[in-house]
Amino acid sequence: MKKIEAIVRPEMLEPLKNAFLEQEVGGLTISQVMGCGNQKGYTDEIRGQMVIINMLPKIMFTLVVKDEDLKKITSIIIEKAQTGEVGDGKIFISDIVDCIRIRTEEHGEDAL
Ligand SMILES: Nc1ncnc2c1ncn2[C@@H]1O[C@H](COP(=O)(O)OP(=O)(O)OP(=O)(O)O)[C@@H](O)[C@H]1O
Ligand SMILES: [Mg+2]
């Protein structure tokens, strides 16, 4: 099993959510997050003061999927969230050791 954490622009929430729900994903978690990437923010003028805005609001999707579904899901994220401009976001992928459905105590892929 793999965990996919995709940090994307807030406006990608609806298109990505709908694309995932069309697939047979076991579940998904959406979080409102703040962050910065390489650019470390930008400078803006607010009420006459120059301020550095370095944490931008982003949306994070977390999905745990079967290994065989990893490519399909990352391709959907790239297809929907890529504008080609800086700040499109990132996808982090990690191994998941186990998953337990609390209701039934099933383990592993059966519990996804
Ligand atoms: N190395 C990282 N660790 C944790 N979170 C990160 C990391 N890089 C990016 N993020 C998260 O992803 C969001 C989007 O990052 P962003 O797309 O700006 O990355 P980037 O590397 O600067 O690429 P780009 O050049 O396209 O802007 C950030 O706001 C932050 O929340
Ligand atoms: Mg950036």
PDB file of C-alpha atoms and ligand atoms in Angstrom:
ATOM      1  CA  MET A   1       0.000   0.000   0.000  1.00  0.00           C
ATOM      2  CA  LYS A   2       1.131   3.550  -0.705  1.00  0.00           C
ATOM      3  CA  LYS A   3       0.155   6.838   0.853  1.00  0.00           C
ATOM      4  CA  ILE A   4      -0.242   9.701  -1.589  1.00  0.00           C
ATOM      5  CA  GLU A   5      -0.156  13.204  -0.166  1.00  0.00           C
ATOM      6  CA  ALA A   6      -0.876  15.758  -2.859  1.00  0.00           C
ATOM      7  CA  ILE A   7      -0.567  19.450  -1.962  1.00  0.00           C
ATOM      8  CA  VAL A   8      -2.335  21.496  -4.619  1.00  0.00           C
ATOM      9  CA  ARG A   9      -3.855  24.902  -5.349  1.00  0.00           C
ATOM     10  CA  PRO A  10      -7.159  25.527  -3.485  1.00  0.00           C
ATOM     11  CA  GLU A  11      -9.086  25.841  -6.782  1.00  0.00           C
ATOM     12  CA  MET A  12      -8.121  22.237  -7.599  1.00  0.00           C
ATOM     13  CA  LEU A  13     -10.258  20.966  -4.698  1.00  0.00           C
ATOM     14  CA  GLU A  14     -13.478  20.416  -6.668  1.00  0.00           C
ATOM     15  CA  PRO A  15     -12.031  19.046  -9.930  1.00  0.00           C
ATOM     16  CA  LEU A  16      -9.709  16.648  -8.117  1.00  0.00           C
ATOM     17  CA  LYS A  17     -12.318  15.517  -5.610  1.00  0.00           C
ATOM     18  CA  ASN A  18     -14.751  14.753  -8.429  1.00  0.00           C
ATOM     19  CA  ALA A  19     -12.087  12.909 -10.408  1.00  0.00           C
ATOM     20  CA  PHE A  20     -11.233  10.730  -7.391  1.00  0.00           C
ATOM     21  CA  LEU A  21     -14.870   9.944  -6.653  1.00  0.00           C
ATOM     22  CA  GLU A  22     -15.252   8.666 -10.231  1.00  0.00           C
ATOM     23  CA  GLN A  23     -12.526   6.126  -9.449  1.00  0.00           C
ATOM     24  CA  GLU A  24     -12.920   3.273  -7.026  1.00  0.00           C
ATOM     25  CA  VAL A  25     -10.830   4.821  -4.261  1.00  0.00           C
ATOM     26  CA  GLY A  26     -11.308   3.281  -0.838  1.00  0.00           C
ATOM     27  CA  GLY A  27     -11.508   6.688   0.744  1.00  0.00           C
ATOM     28  CA  LEU A  28      -9.837  10.046   0.840  1.00  0.00           C
ATOM     29  CA  THR A  29      -9.011  12.817   3.272  1.00  0.00           C
ATOM     30  CA  ILE A  30      -8.930  16.507   2.410  1.00  0.00           C
ATOM     31  CA  SER A  31      -7.118  19.044   4.580  1.00  0.00           C
ATOM     32  CA  GLN A  32      -6.777  22.798   4.417  1.00  0.00           C
ATOM     33  CA  VAL A  33      -3.075  23.499   4.881  1.00  0.00           C
ATOM     34  CA  MET A  34      -0.629  26.380   4.632  1.00  0.00           C
ATOM     35  CA  GLY A  35       2.800  26.086   3.144  1.00  0.00           C
ATOM     36  CA  CYS A  36       5.575  27.325   0.930  1.00  0.00           C
ATOM     37  CA  GLY A  37       7.732  25.730  -1.705  1.00  0.00           C
ATOM     38  CA  ASN A  38      10.878  26.931  -3.426  1.00  0.00           C
ATOM     39  CA  GLN A  39       9.692  30.516  -3.812  1.00  0.00           C
ATOM     40  CA  LYS A  40       9.383  31.084  -0.043  1.00  0.00           C
ATOM     41  CA  GLY A  41       6.533  33.488  -0.681  1.00  0.00           C
ATOM     42  CA  TYR A  42       6.187  36.870  -2.291  1.00  0.00           C
ATOM     43  CA  THR A  43       6.120  40.517  -1.247  1.00  0.00           C
ATOM     44  CA  ASP A  44       2.858  42.448  -1.260  1.00  0.00           C
ATOM     45  CA  GLU A  45       1.711  45.872  -0.142  1.00  0.00           C
ATOM     46  CA  ILE A  46      -0.995  45.811   2.536  1.00  0.00           C
ATOM     47  CA  ARG A  47      -2.265  49.176   3.848  1.00  0.00           C
ATOM     48  CA  GLY A  48       0.902  50.894   2.683  1.00  0.00           C
ATOM     49  CA  GLN A  49       3.228  48.364   4.281  1.00  0.00           C
ATOM     50  CA  MET A  50       5.351  45.951   2.287  1.00  0.00           C
ATOM     51  CA  VAL A  51       4.854  42.524   3.849  1.00  0.00           C
ATOM     52  CA  ILE A  52       6.271  39.156   2.977  1.00  0.00           C
ATOM     53  CA  ILE A  53       3.529  36.613   2.540  1.00  0.00           C
ATOM     54  CA  ASN A  54       5.331  33.348   2.833  1.00  0.00           C
ATOM     55  CA  MET A  55       2.674  30.808   3.716  1.00  0.00           C
ATOM     56  CA  LEU A  56       0.005  30.273   1.098  1.00  0.00           C
ATOM     57  CA  PRO A  57      -3.237  28.353   1.592  1.00  0.00           C
ATOM     58  CA  LYS A  58      -3.205  24.976  -0.143  1.00  0.00           C
ATOM     59  CA  ILE A  59      -5.343  21.858  -0.166  1.00  0.00           C
ATOM     60  CA  MET A  60      -3.872  18.493   0.731  1.00  0.00           C
ATOM     61  CA  PHE A  61      -5.407  15.248  -0.465  1.00  0.00           C
ATOM     62  CA  THR A  62      -4.372  12.119   1.384  1.00  0.00           C
ATOM     63  CA  LEU A  63      -5.175   8.766  -0.179  1.00  0.00           C
ATOM     64  CA  VAL A  64      -3.912   5.318   0.741  1.00  0.00           C
ATOM     65  CA  VAL A  65      -4.114   3.039  -2.277  1.00  0.00           C
ATOM     66  CA  LYS A  66      -3.063  -0.398  -3.501  1.00  0.00           C
ATOM     67  CA  ASP A  67       0.391  -0.384  -5.098  1.00  0.00           C
ATOM     68  CA  GLU A  68      -1.216  -1.221  -8.447  1.00  0.00           C
ATOM     69  CA  ASP A  69      -3.390   1.942  -8.295  1.00  0.00           C
ATOM     70  CA  LEU A  70      -0.544   4.362  -7.530  1.00  0.00           C
ATOM     71  CA  LYS A  71       0.208   5.320 -11.131  1.00  0.00           C
ATOM     72  CA  LYS A  72      -3.459   5.834 -11.998  1.00  0.00           C
ATOM     73  CA  ILE A  73      -4.018   8.204  -9.071  1.00  0.00           C
ATOM     74  CA  THR A  74      -0.827  10.228  -9.511  1.00  0.00           C
ATOM     75  CA  SER A  75      -1.641  10.609 -13.227  1.00  0.00           C
ATOM     76  CA  ILE A  76      -5.071  12.007 -12.373  1.00  0.00           C
ATOM     77  CA  ILE A  77      -3.522  14.522  -9.960  1.00  0.00           C
ATOM     78  CA  ILE A  78      -1.024  15.684 -12.564  1.00  0.00           C
ATOM     79  CA  GLU A  79      -3.666  15.866 -15.296  1.00  0.00           C
ATOM     80  CA  LYS A  80      -6.027  17.977 -13.157  1.00  0.00           C
ATOM     81  CA  ALA A  81      -3.619  20.108 -11.095  1.00  0.00           C
ATOM     82  CA  GLN A  82      -0.867  21.021 -13.542  1.00  0.00           C
ATOM     83  CA  THR A  83      -0.986  24.558 -14.912  1.00  0.00           C
ATOM     84  CA  GLY A  84       2.735  24.796 -15.618  1.00  0.00           C
ATOM     85  CA  GLU A  85       3.047  27.887 -13.393  1.00  0.00           C
ATOM     86  CA  VAL A  86       5.069  27.915 -10.164  1.00  0.00           C
ATOM     87  CA  GLY A  87       3.074  26.733  -7.179  1.00  0.00           C
ATOM     88  CA  ASP A  88       1.256  23.806  -8.829  1.00  0.00           C
ATOM     89  CA  GLY A  89       2.189  21.739  -5.789  1.00  0.00           C
ATOM     90  CA  LYS A  90       3.799  18.430  -5.009  1.00  0.00           C
ATOM     91  CA  ILE A  91       2.974  14.781  -4.571  1.00  0.00           C
ATOM     92  CA  PHE A  92       4.634  12.857  -1.752  1.00  0.00           C
ATOM     93  CA  ILE A  93       4.483   9.060  -1.845  1.00  0.00           C
ATOM     94  CA  SER A  94       5.304   6.771   1.051  1.00  0.00           C
ATOM     95  CA  ASP A  95       4.962   3.110   1.985  1.00  0.00           C
ATOM     96  CA  ILE A  96       2.160   2.133   4.328  1.00  0.00           C
ATOM     97  CA  VAL A  97       2.859  -0.769   6.668  1.00  0.00           C
ATOM     98  CA  ASP A  98      -0.730  -1.643   7.513  1.00  0.00           C
ATOM     99  CA  CYS A  99      -4.310  -0.449   7.647  1.00  0.00           C
ATOM    100  CA  ILE A 100      -7.009  -1.679   9.998  1.00  0.00           C
ATOM    101  CA  ARG A 101     -10.727  -1.145   9.514  1.00  0.00           C
ATOM    102  CA  ILE A 102     -11.832  -0.569  13.076  1.00  0.00           C
ATOM    103  CA  ARG A 103     -15.344  -1.938  12.571  1.00  0.00           C
ATOM    104  CA  THR A 104     -14.294  -5.363  11.289  1.00  0.00           C
ATOM    105  CA  GLU A 105     -10.605  -5.580  12.267  1.00  0.00           C
ATOM    106  CA  GLU A 106      -9.720  -6.417   8.644  1.00  0.00           C
ATOM    107  CA  HIS A 107      -6.087  -5.676   7.825  1.00  0.00           C
ATOM    108  CA  GLY A 108      -4.105  -4.586   4.798  1.00  0.00           C
ATOM    109  CA  GLU A 109      -5.548  -4.000   1.338  1.00  0.00           C
ATOM    110  CA  ASP A 110      -8.830  -5.665   2.381  1.00  0.00           C
ATOM    111  CA  ALA A 111      -9.350  -2.792   4.809  1.00  0.00           C
ATOM    112  CA  LEU A 112      -8.784   0.041   2.304  1.00  0.00           C
TER     113      LEU A 112
HETATM  114  N1  LIG B   1       9.739  19.874   0.507  1.00  0.00           N
HETATM  115  C1  LIG B   1       8.508  20.077   0.940  1.00  0.00           C
HETATM  116  N2  LIG B   1       8.100  19.586   2.118  1.00  0.00           N
HETATM  117  C2  LIG B   1       6.835  19.784   2.566  1.00  0.00           C
HETATM  118  N3  LIG B   1       5.907  20.474   1.898  1.00  0.00           N
HETATM  119  C3  LIG B   1       6.261  20.983   0.714  1.00  0.00           C
HETATM  120  C4  LIG B   1       7.580  20.831   0.172  1.00  0.00           C
HETATM  121  N4  LIG B   1       7.616  21.441  -1.032  1.00  0.00           N
HETATM  122  C5  LIG B   1       6.402  21.955  -1.222  1.00  0.00           C
HETATM  123  N5  LIG B   1       5.588  21.704  -0.189  1.00  0.00           N
HETATM  124  C6  LIG B   1       4.190  22.069  -0.054  1.00  0.00           C
HETATM  125  O1  LIG B   1       3.648  22.164  -1.374  1.00  0.00           O
HETATM  126  C7  LIG B   1       3.088  23.449  -1.593  1.00  0.00           C
HETATM  127  C8  LIG B   1       3.291  23.836  -3.028  1.00  0.00           C
HETATM  128  O2  LIG B   1       4.665  23.840  -3.309  1.00  0.00           O
HETATM  129  P1  LIG B   1       5.181  24.444  -4.655  1.00  0.00           P
HETATM  130  O3  LIG B   1       4.330  23.953  -5.774  1.00  0.00           O
HETATM  131  O4  LIG B   1       5.332  25.923  -4.547  1.00  0.00           O
HETATM  132  O5  LIG B   1       6.613  23.730  -4.736  1.00  0.00           O
HETATM  133  P2  LIG B   1       7.915  24.248  -5.461  1.00  0.00           P
HETATM  134  O6  LIG B   1       8.971  23.234  -5.202  1.00  0.00           O
HETATM  135  O7  LIG B   1       8.181  25.665  -5.023  1.00  0.00           O
HETATM  136  O8  LIG B   1       7.534  24.170  -6.996  1.00  0.00           O
HETATM  137  P3  LIG B   1       7.217  25.398  -8.012  1.00  0.00           P
HETATM  138  O9  LIG B   1       8.552  25.827  -8.519  1.00  0.00           O
HETATM  139  O10 LIG B   1       6.327  24.813  -9.050  1.00  0.00           O
HETATM  140  O11 LIG B   1       6.512  26.462  -7.206  1.00  0.00           O
HETATM  141  C9  LIG B   1       3.764  24.339  -0.578  1.00  0.00           C
HETATM  142  O12 LIG B   1       2.946  25.444  -0.261  1.00  0.00           O
HETATM  143  C10 LIG B   1       3.946  23.415   0.608  1.00  0.00           C
HETATM  144  O13 LIG B   1       2.737  23.350   1.331  1.00  0.00           O
HETATM  145 MG    MG B   2       6.708  27.196  -5.342  1.00  0.00          MG
END
